[in-house]
Amino acid sequence: MASSMEAALRYAERGWAVFPLAPGQKKPIYPGGFKNATKDSEQIRRLWKRHPNANVGIATGTCSAIVALDIDRKNNVDGEASLRSILGGREAPVTLEATTPSGGRHLFFDLPAGTSIGCSAGKLGQGLDVRGIGGYIVAAPSSIDGKQYRWSNTEPLALAPDWLQIKPASAGVRAALKGHPDAEILSLIRQALPFINADNRDDWLKCGWAIARYTGQSPEGFEMWMEWAIKSSRHDPARDPQQMEKEYFEGSQNDVPNPATIATLFHLAREGGWADARRDGDHYRLATAFLQVIAVETGNCAVYAMGCLWTVDDLLWRSMTIDGAAARVGEIFGGGKHCKRGSDFYAVAKLACNISAKERFFEGAAIGIATPGGFWHVTAKGEIVSEPLTTAHRQRMRVKVDPDPKTPPRKFLRMLSEAFAGHDPKAQIRLAQQLCGAAIARSLWRHRVVALLLGASSSGKSTLLSVLSKVFPPDQIAATSPQRWDSEYFVASLAGKALNIVGELDPKHPIPGGIFKTVTGRDQIEGRHPTHRPFTFVCEAAHFFNTNRTPPTSDRSDAFFRRWRILYFANSVSPAREERDLDQQIIDNELGAFLWWALEGAAEVEREQRLLETKAHHLAIKRWRVENNSALAFIADGAACRMVSDGSSISGQDLFNAYRKWADDNGVRAFGRSGFYEALAAGGASGVRLVDRDHQRQIEGVQLVF
């Protein structure tokens, strides 16, 4: 078991600020407690050398980017019951967890940049304490009364759920965070300023604004700017201090057009001949410096996931390819001692990706859509809530308009009604609403379901796909057929995408069942972009496939067929009645109404925790299974077999012999005997059951006609 010091050092490596607690107690050793928490390894070693038996405290909140839920079960208080009440039958997010000496639990969650949560005791419910800003948690291997805190698992941190009441950070909290900038960056600013011409008023202002933004308008930053500014030949000691103070504390606000950043300051310094000392570092130092530059420019740390480096722009997470990252490395550090060639740029970029890797980062994205007006959040209770968009929502796209709850999308709904007429239209429209909504709100993949639009030509399938695709930006859409997912190059194209639309499945090419279930089952997939290393990811795209007839597949399992939800477009529109550019009319005139309609579908899915299965869907699945399973086709042939429910059975050998003759007569490729039995067992034939009696295989539920 790791010592207390070793554990504290490990926590600091994860980015958690730690401090010593009195041995066997929860009380901090030093006055100030969590305010003295640190991530500095040397300081941690010094503290624990003085107190080798100290318990370990982890400061929660923004300093460690974590929030902890303390679930107590003592003194007739049952926090677990309170948690179950909050969840309303749903499971708690899978996340890092620890057990406490009293039999309780600590659940740890990721607290993203730009968000805030304080501490509370019993506010969520009896026995539930939240530890956020201004709090701390006792961590393993600490002990109380001889009983230890222990980690229950090694799961990655899940995103803090909405029921914890996470909020966007206030201006004061953001300023406080910015008021503790990286010491190395401050040192670089001091080195860079002398290379910038302080006589140029524009550059003078840009530098002041940049420092103010980075330091949170701290007095230290103002003094740094002042020390540099007074060296200008145009400096007026009687006038400039007052003007500088006004510009620093007022002119540096975010509403200034084209705001300057620290990257602007460094660029001006390089133009003046400054050589960033980091340029001569080794590849690892360059990679960490590269990530620092991104953090300074965007205000958020970059994250590597799904084969790309993700950075923040306008509150959205944008992807940067390895090629793009390498080009940026060359732009910033090219010409340095260890950064002269393209191979160096790529090596640094790949190291930066390794350092910032959080492969499951976007699995914690909030369900909903980002719009010009903010974020429309579909909560775990199935409510639609409008709130300010933050980076904590982990959104990668923004739609063009806000949802409009006032009117329904009449043209769109009329098209669906006509397409589904005579085939359970109300239920099918409801399923379409759920599918579209869960796709737009980015939750369809969580339910391991894909959409298949089946039916005649000119029946509205393409219109639905066109309307749906126009909601998404082009860089968030893939067009990769499941019939090609067994190629690591093709499957890699799904990484980071929100929507995968295939306009027409190949009616002759089979869908490989194994990889299909992996991609749609929230499992880790390995992909590879040409010329780059393999990477793993979980596919989060919503899949919509269009076909006139169901494609072949060798997978006859229930696990394969329950992944699908089929919309059956039964009715074609005659050329005389066909409305030209209907999809564009819907986008131009009904997009807001369509988005609200879709969000209501997503909310229903969250409430029900499942997607509807219509009668039309069940009939289509049954036909599909029969088409891909000659054993089922034989059973379904009324001229060959009849279904019975009287408990009688037939010899498996007799049924198999009749099946082989039927297959020969109909020109169908037959299974072997074992394959025939497996096909019956896996095929889902209603009422058919395989049993063994007296060491002989018997089939119940079916009898031969001939």
XYZ file of C-alpha atoms in Angstrom:
706
model
C 0.000 0.000 0.000
C 1.294 3.468 -0.884
C 2.475 5.709 1.927
C 0.674 8.930 2.740
C 3.389 10.958 0.961
C 3.318 8.748 -2.130
C -0.448 9.088 -2.336
C -0.252 12.870 -1.967
C 2.325 13.057 -4.769
C 0.143 10.919 -7.038
C -2.846 13.154 -6.402
C -0.767 16.227 -7.228
C 0.292 14.605 -10.512
C -3.409 14.360 -11.365
C -3.731 18.098 -10.806
C -5.295 17.887 -7.354
C -4.101 20.298 -4.657
C -3.286 18.478 -1.385
C -2.412 19.370 2.207
C -1.649 17.368 5.383
C -4.262 16.523 7.998
C -3.521 15.520 11.572
C -2.746 11.772 11.853
C -5.960 9.802 12.366
C -8.072 12.971 12.069
C -9.861 15.164 9.536
C -8.429 18.361 11.010
C -5.709 20.240 9.030
C -2.290 20.360 10.677
C -1.630 23.967 9.689
C -3.888 27.018 10.141
C -5.572 27.911 6.881
C -6.177 24.276 5.981
C -7.213 23.894 2.339
C -5.942 27.408 1.583
C -2.431 25.972 1.890
C -3.142 23.128 -0.534
C -0.440 22.661 -3.159
C 0.425 20.673 -6.280
C 4.162 21.347 -5.956
C 5.972 18.022 -5.464
C 8.907 19.501 -3.545
C 6.637 21.290 -1.118
C 4.606 18.096 -0.647
C 7.785 16.162 0.171
C 8.841 18.788 2.709
C 5.435 18.775 4.396
C 5.208 14.993 4.668
C 8.803 14.603 5.816
C 7.815 16.717 8.780
C 4.565 14.745 9.247
C 5.074 11.257 7.720
C 1.911 9.855 9.335
C -0.350 12.716 8.242
C -3.679 11.988 6.638
C -4.210 13.398 3.130
C -6.637 16.187 2.365
C -7.600 17.068 -1.226
C -8.874 20.608 -1.775
C -12.040 20.515 -3.866
C -13.466 23.073 -6.245
C -11.721 25.017 -8.958
C -8.196 24.618 -7.549
C -8.336 20.860 -8.258
C -11.136 20.947 -10.869
C -13.110 18.364 -8.906
C -16.276 18.255 -6.814
C -16.982 15.468 -4.354
C -20.290 14.085 -3.112
C -20.028 12.697 0.427
C -22.727 10.054 0.992
C -23.157 9.325 4.711
C -24.805 6.278 6.284
C -24.632 6.839 10.014
C -26.620 8.223 12.946
C -29.909 7.034 11.389
C -29.201 9.052 8.232
C -29.233 7.194 4.913
C -27.566 9.249 2.183
C -27.984 6.390 -0.274
C -31.772 6.639 0.016
C -31.558 10.400 -0.590
C -29.414 9.802 -3.668
C -31.866 7.233 -5.036
C -34.655 9.765 -4.587
C -32.716 12.373 -6.584
C -31.922 9.914 -9.365
C -35.532 8.814 -9.675
C -34.697 5.229 -10.616
C -31.724 6.059 -12.809
C -28.219 4.909 -12.044
C -25.644 7.366 -10.731
C -22.906 8.267 -13.228
C -20.010 5.816 -13.245
C -17.096 7.772 -11.793
C -14.140 7.578 -9.430
C -15.326 6.398 -6.029
C -13.942 5.832 -2.531
C -15.308 4.207 0.625
C -15.111 5.876 4.027
C -14.394 4.347 7.452
C -18.009 4.900 8.534
C -19.415 2.902 5.583
C -20.223 5.880 3.375
C -18.982 6.763 -0.083
C -17.237 9.627 -1.829
C -18.102 10.163 -5.507
C -15.637 12.375 -7.398
C -16.680 14.390 -10.448
C -14.927 16.600 -12.979
C -15.565 20.326 -12.415
C -14.826 21.935 -15.796
C -13.209 25.319 -16.244
C -15.676 28.203 -16.178
C -18.015 26.523 -13.670
C -18.471 26.872 -9.950
C -19.984 25.033 -7.005
C -19.678 25.687 -3.287
C -20.007 23.396 -0.294
C -23.286 22.290 1.262
C -24.439 19.884 3.968
C -27.810 18.229 3.543
C -28.996 20.709 0.919
C -29.434 17.997 -1.731
C -30.901 15.598 0.802
C -30.243 14.056 4.192
C -26.821 12.451 4.303
C -25.584 14.162 1.123
C -22.776 16.700 1.508
C -21.234 18.508 -1.459
C -17.593 19.522 -1.343
C -16.691 22.217 -3.862
C -15.008 25.628 -3.631
C -13.767 26.262 -0.100
C -13.900 22.614 0.925
C -11.832 19.474 1.034
C -12.168 15.716 1.228
C -10.158 13.133 3.181
C -8.514 10.674 0.796
C -6.906 7.229 0.886
C -4.805 5.940 2.580
C -5.926 8.185 5.428
C -7.468 6.507 8.455
C -9.858 7.467 11.258
C -9.959 5.346 14.411
C -7.843 2.722 12.674
C -10.225 2.368 9.713
C -9.058 3.465 6.274
C -10.417 5.403 3.345
C -10.056 3.216 0.224
C -10.526 3.710 -3.498
C -13.359 1.500 -4.758
C -12.442 1.750 -8.439
C -10.169 3.476 -10.944
C -12.891 4.888 -13.194
C -12.229 8.203 -14.958
C -13.957 11.260 -13.548
C -17.474 11.717 -14.914
C -18.743 15.212 -15.661
C -20.468 16.692 -12.623
C -24.202 15.884 -13.161
C -26.781 18.650 -13.357
C -28.482 17.555 -10.135
C -25.377 18.708 -8.221
C -26.424 22.238 -9.279
C -23.178 23.232 -10.999
C -23.303 26.857 -12.176
C -21.246 29.055 -14.509
C -18.492 30.689 -12.487
C -19.198 34.238 -11.371
C -17.032 37.094 -12.580
C -15.410 37.168 -9.142
C -14.484 33.492 -9.255
C -13.136 33.807 -12.799
C -11.061 36.805 -11.794
C -9.758 34.954 -8.741
C -8.732 32.032 -10.912
C -7.028 34.294 -13.410
C -5.350 36.034 -10.491
C -3.161 32.969 -9.967
C -1.511 32.670 -13.400
C 1.289 30.301 -14.265
C 4.582 31.546 -12.786
C 6.508 30.490 -15.892
C 4.213 32.535 -18.146
C 4.659 35.598 -15.916
C 8.432 35.149 -16.153
C 8.184 34.941 -19.948
C 6.078 38.119 -20.051
C 8.773 39.965 -18.122
C 11.409 38.631 -20.527
C 9.356 39.568 -23.591
C 8.251 43.119 -22.704
C 11.679 44.807 -23.238
C 11.612 43.671 -26.885
C 8.350 45.539 -27.583
C 8.427 49.213 -28.570
C 6.632 51.037 -25.763
C 6.502 54.209 -27.885
C 3.890 52.612 -30.147
C 0.578 53.454 -28.507
C -1.321 50.560 -30.137
C 1.240 48.016 -28.914
C 1.338 49.765 -25.537
C -2.419 49.280 -25.139
C -2.386 45.701 -26.452
C 0.238 44.686 -23.919
C -1.698 46.248 -21.062
C -4.940 44.604 -22.080
C -3.223 41.242 -22.575
C -1.611 41.306 -19.129
C -4.869 42.429 -17.505
C -6.819 39.587 -19.081
C -4.262 36.956 -18.196
C -3.749 38.015 -14.577
C -7.377 38.839 -13.859
C -6.522 42.546 -13.586
C -4.220 41.796 -10.674
C -2.126 44.602 -9.106
C 0.975 42.523 -9.887
C 0.102 42.642 -13.578
C -0.510 46.399 -13.455
C 2.909 46.981 -11.863
C 4.550 44.827 -14.554
C 2.933 46.919 -17.287
C 3.831 50.180 -15.531
C 7.516 49.192 -15.103
C 7.773 48.584 -18.845
C 5.712 51.640 -19.890
C 7.788 54.200 -17.964
C 10.784 53.297 -20.125
C 9.041 54.881 -23.121
C 10.401 58.232 -24.262
C 6.772 59.376 -24.542
C 5.886 58.465 -20.961
C 4.166 61.289 -19.065
C 4.375 60.627 -15.300
C 1.670 63.204 -14.630
C -0.899 61.776 -17.028
C -0.086 58.177 -17.884
C -0.647 56.400 -14.522
C -4.308 57.507 -14.393
C -4.884 56.643 -18.055
C -3.105 53.313 -17.641
C -5.240 52.440 -14.634
C -8.424 53.188 -16.596
C -7.310 51.141 -19.597
C -6.129 48.258 -17.415
C -9.290 47.931 -15.347
C -11.873 49.081 -17.916
C -10.461 48.857 -21.443
C -9.391 45.234 -21.049
C -12.936 43.882 -20.766
C -14.126 41.250 -23.220
C -16.324 43.608 -25.254
C -13.244 45.316 -26.756
C -13.099 44.553 -30.520
C -10.267 42.153 -31.428
C -9.093 41.730 -27.822
C -5.368 41.240 -27.297
C -4.100 38.120 -25.539
C -0.766 37.000 -24.132
C -0.174 35.334 -27.492
C -0.441 38.840 -29.038
C 2.187 40.102 -26.592
C 4.562 37.225 -27.366
C 4.078 37.784 -31.099
C 5.009 41.472 -30.776
C 8.075 40.510 -28.746
C 9.224 37.958 -31.332
C 8.878 40.618 -34.027
C 11.220 42.744 -31.883
C 13.859 40.010 -31.732
C 12.844 38.123 -28.585
C 13.661 34.417 -28.597
C 11.359 32.404 -26.335
C 13.676 30.365 -24.114
C 11.253 27.435 -24.399
C 12.145 27.075 -28.081
C 15.468 25.500 -27.088
C 13.889 22.937 -24.764
C 13.588 19.231 -25.535
C 10.457 17.822 -27.143
C 8.679 17.237 -23.841
C 9.288 20.805 -22.668
C 8.152 22.108 -26.034
C 4.983 20.005 -25.811
C 4.106 21.372 -22.367
C 4.912 24.908 -23.581
C 2.651 24.361 -26.598
C -0.211 23.362 -24.298
C 0.496 26.446 -22.177
C 0.189 28.657 -25.238
C -3.189 27.105 -26.075
C -4.388 27.543 -22.488
C -3.320 31.195 -22.509
C -4.937 31.915 -25.871
C -8.237 30.166 -25.201
C -8.578 30.299 -21.432
C -9.009 26.501 -21.326
C -6.668 23.541 -21.342
C -6.579 21.536 -24.565
C -7.874 17.953 -24.475
C -6.830 15.060 -26.711
C -9.714 12.736 -27.507
C -11.013 10.766 -30.486
C -7.812 11.236 -32.487
C -7.843 15.059 -32.304
C -6.657 17.849 -30.044
C -9.657 19.873 -28.873
C -9.455 23.566 -27.983
C -12.082 26.140 -27.049
C -13.297 28.846 -29.393
C -16.414 30.903 -28.679
C -17.373 28.491 -25.859
C -17.350 25.522 -28.251
C -14.796 22.720 -28.394
C -13.133 22.673 -31.825
C -10.967 19.890 -33.201
C -7.380 20.331 -34.311
C -5.885 17.445 -36.283
C -2.402 16.133 -35.576
C -1.325 17.800 -38.821
C -2.816 21.090 -37.648
C -1.175 20.793 -34.238
C 2.196 20.055 -35.854
C 1.854 23.114 -38.089
C 1.042 25.263 -35.056
C 4.057 23.894 -33.176
C 6.253 24.856 -36.131
C 4.706 28.326 -36.214
C 5.406 28.943 -32.527
C 8.662 27.097 -31.867
C 10.127 26.410 -35.324
C 13.851 27.169 -35.526
C 14.550 26.156 -31.932
C 17.403 23.846 -31.043
C 15.199 20.724 -31.070
C 12.409 21.995 -33.318
C 13.828 22.504 -36.803
C 12.164 19.908 -39.036
C 8.709 18.594 -39.740
C 9.504 15.401 -37.829
C 10.232 17.541 -34.745
C 6.923 19.386 -35.133
C 5.012 16.099 -35.306
C 6.916 14.607 -32.362
C 6.077 17.628 -30.203
C 2.438 17.617 -31.322
C 2.068 13.904 -30.525
C 3.649 14.396 -27.097
C 1.210 17.234 -26.431
C -1.614 14.859 -27.328
C -0.286 12.220 -24.926
C 0.045 14.756 -22.110
C -3.479 16.124 -22.570
C -5.204 12.799 -23.323
C -8.721 12.380 -21.892
C -10.183 9.799 -24.243
C -13.616 9.792 -22.605
C -13.853 13.564 -22.125
C -16.860 14.116 -24.398
C -18.802 11.200 -22.956
C -19.637 13.647 -20.160
C -21.090 16.285 -22.502
C -24.427 17.715 -21.419
C -27.476 16.611 -23.424
C -28.968 19.452 -25.441
C -28.133 21.966 -28.165
C -26.079 25.146 -28.239
C -27.823 28.021 -30.021
C -27.212 31.758 -30.510
C -29.188 32.386 -27.316
C -27.360 29.918 -25.061
C -27.759 26.222 -24.273
C -31.042 24.315 -24.344
C -30.392 21.612 -21.791
C -32.351 18.355 -21.705
C -32.039 17.351 -18.054
C -31.950 13.851 -16.596
C -35.602 14.361 -15.579
C -36.573 15.066 -19.180
C -37.041 18.806 -18.738
C -35.953 21.385 -21.335
C -34.096 24.242 -19.647
C -32.534 27.292 -21.313
C -29.279 28.368 -19.654
C -26.052 30.228 -20.533
C -23.644 28.165 -22.600
C -20.316 27.350 -20.904
C -17.351 25.192 -21.824
C -18.548 22.782 -19.137
C -21.367 21.725 -21.463
C -18.637 20.314 -23.735
C -20.503 21.218 -26.906
C -18.864 20.914 -30.310
C -21.470 22.655 -32.481
C -24.014 25.472 -32.435
C -27.220 25.495 -34.493
C -28.202 28.650 -36.361
C -31.450 29.547 -34.577
C -33.087 29.112 -31.189
C -35.884 26.540 -30.774
C -39.379 27.955 -31.284
C -42.005 26.370 -29.007
C -44.875 28.471 -30.377
C -45.721 26.641 -33.608
C -45.239 23.069 -34.876
C -43.203 22.311 -38.042
C -46.339 21.842 -40.171
C -44.749 21.086 -43.550
C -42.388 18.563 -41.991
C -45.127 16.805 -40.032
C -47.433 16.717 -43.070
C -44.683 14.998 -45.061
C -44.256 12.346 -42.329
C -48.023 11.805 -42.031
C -48.306 11.127 -45.756
C -45.253 8.849 -45.780
C -46.475 6.766 -42.823
C -50.207 6.740 -43.687
C -51.764 3.323 -43.128
C -48.813 2.066 -41.098
C -49.246 3.285 -37.509
C -48.493 6.935 -38.450
C -48.860 8.485 -34.967
C -46.425 6.041 -33.383
C -43.997 6.351 -36.286
C -44.039 10.169 -36.074
C -43.366 9.882 -32.356
C -40.408 7.558 -33.037
C -39.087 9.956 -35.687
C -39.349 12.764 -33.127
C -37.364 10.739 -30.600
C -34.693 9.786 -33.127
C -34.240 13.311 -34.486
C -34.272 14.838 -31.016
C -31.791 12.398 -29.500
C -29.515 12.907 -32.518
C -29.566 16.712 -32.255
C -29.217 16.660 -28.450
C -26.290 14.234 -28.780
C -27.814 11.418 -26.730
C -28.822 8.811 -29.324
C -25.471 7.027 -29.152
C -25.919 6.553 -25.396
C -28.937 4.329 -26.062
C -27.032 2.058 -28.495
C -29.628 2.660 -31.199
C -29.328 3.523 -34.905
C -32.067 4.662 -37.286
C -32.946 2.857 -40.511
C -35.215 4.682 -42.972
C -36.802 1.894 -44.997
C -39.267 2.091 -47.834
C -40.153 3.210 -51.303
C -38.440 5.894 -53.357
C -39.837 9.463 -53.285
C -41.463 8.783 -49.923
C -39.738 11.451 -47.808
C -36.719 9.511 -46.536
C -34.206 11.775 -48.256
C -36.084 14.897 -47.153
C -35.879 13.855 -43.505
C -32.145 13.153 -43.841
C -31.554 16.445 -45.626
C -33.376 18.488 -42.965
C -31.514 16.688 -40.189
C -28.101 17.104 -41.832
C -28.639 20.849 -42.349
C -28.937 21.315 -38.583
C -25.332 20.122 -38.184
C -22.188 21.904 -39.436
C -20.465 19.982 -42.256
C -17.389 19.181 -40.160
C -19.603 17.282 -37.694
C -21.092 14.943 -40.331
C -19.697 11.637 -41.599
C -21.031 9.438 -44.393
C -19.527 6.052 -43.556
C -21.563 2.942 -44.302
C -21.685 0.245 -41.586
C -20.811 -2.156 -44.389
C -17.282 -0.650 -44.262
C -16.787 -0.378 -40.520
C -14.513 -3.425 -40.461
C -11.776 -1.185 -41.966
C -9.827 0.805 -39.348
C -9.456 3.635 -41.860
C -13.167 3.930 -42.587
C -14.205 3.582 -38.938
C -11.706 6.321 -37.988
C -13.806 8.790 -39.974
C -16.505 8.483 -37.275
C -14.245 9.842 -34.531
C -15.429 13.191 -33.224
C -18.492 13.295 -35.491
C -21.988 14.101 -34.267
C -23.953 12.612 -37.166
C -23.330 9.782 -39.617
C -25.729 9.760 -42.580
C -25.613 7.202 -45.383
C -27.887 8.067 -48.284
C -28.227 4.510 -49.586
C -26.989 1.228 -48.141
C -25.626 -1.307 -50.621
C -28.419 -3.912 -50.980
C -25.901 -6.673 -51.735
C -23.043 -5.982 -49.315
C -23.522 -7.537 -45.841
C -23.213 -5.578 -42.605
C -20.483 -7.182 -40.422
C -22.222 -7.876 -37.138
C -19.237 -7.860 -34.785
C -17.858 -4.411 -35.549
C -21.395 -3.021 -35.952
C -22.211 -3.999 -32.372
C -18.877 -2.599 -31.163
C -19.317 0.783 -32.862
C -22.928 1.195 -31.749
C -22.419 -0.375 -28.314
C -20.364 2.425 -26.691
C -17.280 0.194 -26.773
C -13.721 1.323 -27.422
C -12.834 1.175 -31.137
C -9.421 1.373 -32.729
C -9.155 3.590 -35.797
C -6.329 4.960 -37.856
C -5.954 7.966 -40.120
C -3.610 7.393 -43.080
C 0.066 8.044 -42.143
C -0.816 8.402 -38.435
C -0.731 6.118 -35.426
C -3.804 4.113 -34.362
C -6.041 5.677 -31.730
C -8.984 4.506 -29.681
C -12.329 6.229 -29.302
C -15.967 5.666 -28.486
C -18.281 6.502 -31.377
C -20.699 9.245 -30.314
C -22.269 9.826 -33.724
C -25.987 9.389 -34.324
C -26.407 6.978 -37.249
C -29.155 7.384 -39.867
C -29.191 4.969 -42.808
C -31.451 5.079 -45.862
C -32.429 2.020 -47.908
C -35.161 0.724 -50.179
C -34.636 -2.818 -48.873
C -32.925 -4.207 -45.815
C -29.279 -5.156 -46.421
C -27.897 -8.655 -45.875
C -26.109 -9.621 -42.677
C -24.628 -12.823 -41.359
C -25.441 -11.767 -37.780
C -28.688 -13.363 -36.657
C -28.409 -12.411 -32.980
C -30.915 -10.436 -30.942
C -28.035 -8.118 -29.957
C -27.690 -7.088 -33.603
C -31.362 -6.492 -34.370
C -32.260 -4.688 -31.143
C -29.747 -1.951 -32.081
C -32.117 -0.778 -34.853
C -35.184 1.442 -34.930
C -36.889 1.250 -38.319
C -39.055 4.021 -39.761
C -41.160 2.514 -42.544
C -41.888 5.010 -45.346
C -44.693 3.167 -47.084
C -46.086 5.754 -49.496
C -44.396 7.363 -52.463
C -45.347 10.813 -53.716
C -46.216 11.044 -57.392
C -44.068 13.394 -59.508
C -47.122 15.611 -60.019
C -47.568 16.090 -56.246
C -43.902 16.210 -55.300
C -42.920 19.513 -53.712
C -39.577 20.750 -55.000
C -36.944 21.836 -52.462
C -39.192 20.828 -49.571
C -36.168 20.286 -47.341
C -34.941 23.851 -47.928
C -38.432 25.255 -47.346
C -38.515 23.495 -43.959
C -35.045 24.786 -43.051
C -35.875 28.341 -44.169
C -39.321 28.565 -42.555
C -39.593 25.920 -39.835
C -36.111 25.305 -38.422
C -36.886 26.813 -35.004
C -40.139 24.863 -34.784
C -38.384 21.674 -35.933
C -35.704 22.103 -33.248
C -38.282 22.485 -30.466
C -40.232 19.488 -31.780
C -36.993 17.474 -31.800
C -36.007 18.626 -28.294
C -39.364 17.414 -26.984
C -38.510 14.026 -28.483
C -35.099 14.044 -26.773
C -36.753 14.957 -23.469
C -39.183 12.047 -23.815
C -36.257 9.669 -24.390
C -34.586 10.927 -21.204
C -37.790 10.423 -19.218
C -38.447 6.959 -20.609
C -34.771 5.940 -20.918
C -35.649 4.037 -24.089
C -36.820 4.627 -27.636
C -40.203 3.532 -28.900
C -40.641 0.300 -30.876
C -43.603 0.644 -33.252
C -45.694 -2.060 -34.911
C -44.178 -1.069 -38.253
C -40.713 -1.464 -36.737
C -41.486 -4.958 -35.399
C -42.910 -6.113 -38.733
C -39.890 -4.769 -40.615
C -37.456 -6.442 -38.191
C -39.322 -9.733 -38.528
C -39.129 -9.571 -42.334
C -35.458 -8.623 -42.169
C -34.623 -11.560 -39.926
C -36.447 -13.951 -42.213
C -34.706 -12.560 -45.316
C -31.315 -13.153 -43.725
C -32.118 -16.523 -42.168
C -33.216 -19.398 -44.399
C -34.216 -21.428 -41.329
C -36.733 -18.735 -40.374
C -37.883 -18.403 -43.980
C -38.611 -22.148 -43.967
C -40.567 -21.892 -40.700
C -42.506 -18.887 -42.044
C -43.441 -20.664 -45.310
C -47.055 -21.686 -44.755
C -46.795 -24.319 -47.476
C -44.026 -26.070 -45.521
C -44.715 -25.475 -41.826
C -47.444 -24.449 -39.457
C -47.066 -22.906 -36.016
C -48.680 -24.764 -33.086
C -49.177 -23.935 -29.428
C -50.375 -27.280 -28.080
C -46.998 -28.275 -26.611
C -46.327 -30.873 -29.321
C -42.869 -31.248 -30.819
C -41.134 -32.664 -33.863
C -37.831 -34.462 -34.149
C -35.042 -32.006 -34.904
C -33.661 -34.419 -37.499
C -37.023 -34.690 -39.282
C -37.438 -30.920 -39.351
C -33.885 -30.473 -40.622
C -34.396 -33.042 -43.411
C -37.562 -31.226 -44.515
C -35.678 -27.918 -44.413
C -32.905 -29.282 -46.659
C -35.471 -30.483 -49.213
C -37.278 -27.121 -49.063
C -33.983 -25.289 -49.616
C -33.132 -27.444 -52.643
C -36.597 -26.909 -54.127
C -36.382 -23.119 -53.671
C -32.746 -22.650 -54.709
C -31.745 -21.457 -51.237
C -28.337 -22.135 -49.721
C -29.012 -24.340 -46.693
C -27.344 -24.394 -43.283
C -25.742 -27.525 -41.917
C -27.614 -29.233 -39.113
C -25.820 -27.388 -36.296
C -26.175 -24.104 -38.185
C -29.878 -24.808 -38.682
C -30.405 -25.284 -34.953
C -28.359 -22.166 -34.149
C -30.296 -20.141 -36.727
C -33.617 -21.209 -35.170
C -32.376 -20.417 -31.660
C -30.942 -17.000 -32.607
C -33.590 -16.053 -35.110
C -36.326 -14.966 -32.754
C -39.061 -17.201 -34.231
C -42.090 -16.691 -31.984
C -43.094 -19.853 -30.100
C -40.305 -22.049 -31.536
C -38.203 -23.698 -28.838
C -35.358 -26.214 -28.994
C -35.381 -28.895 -26.262
C -33.466 -32.116 -25.613
C -35.431 -35.213 -24.641
C -33.836 -38.629 -24.123
C -30.643 -37.351 -25.742
C -32.552 -36.326 -28.871
C -33.120 -32.781 -30.184
C -36.820 -31.853 -30.350
C -38.411 -28.665 -31.741
C -41.549 -27.312 -30.077
C -44.003 -24.832 -31.581
C -43.885 -25.991 -35.220
C -45.118 -28.923 -37.303
C -44.645 -29.905 -40.938
C -47.425 -29.415 -43.463
C -46.154 -31.849 -46.112
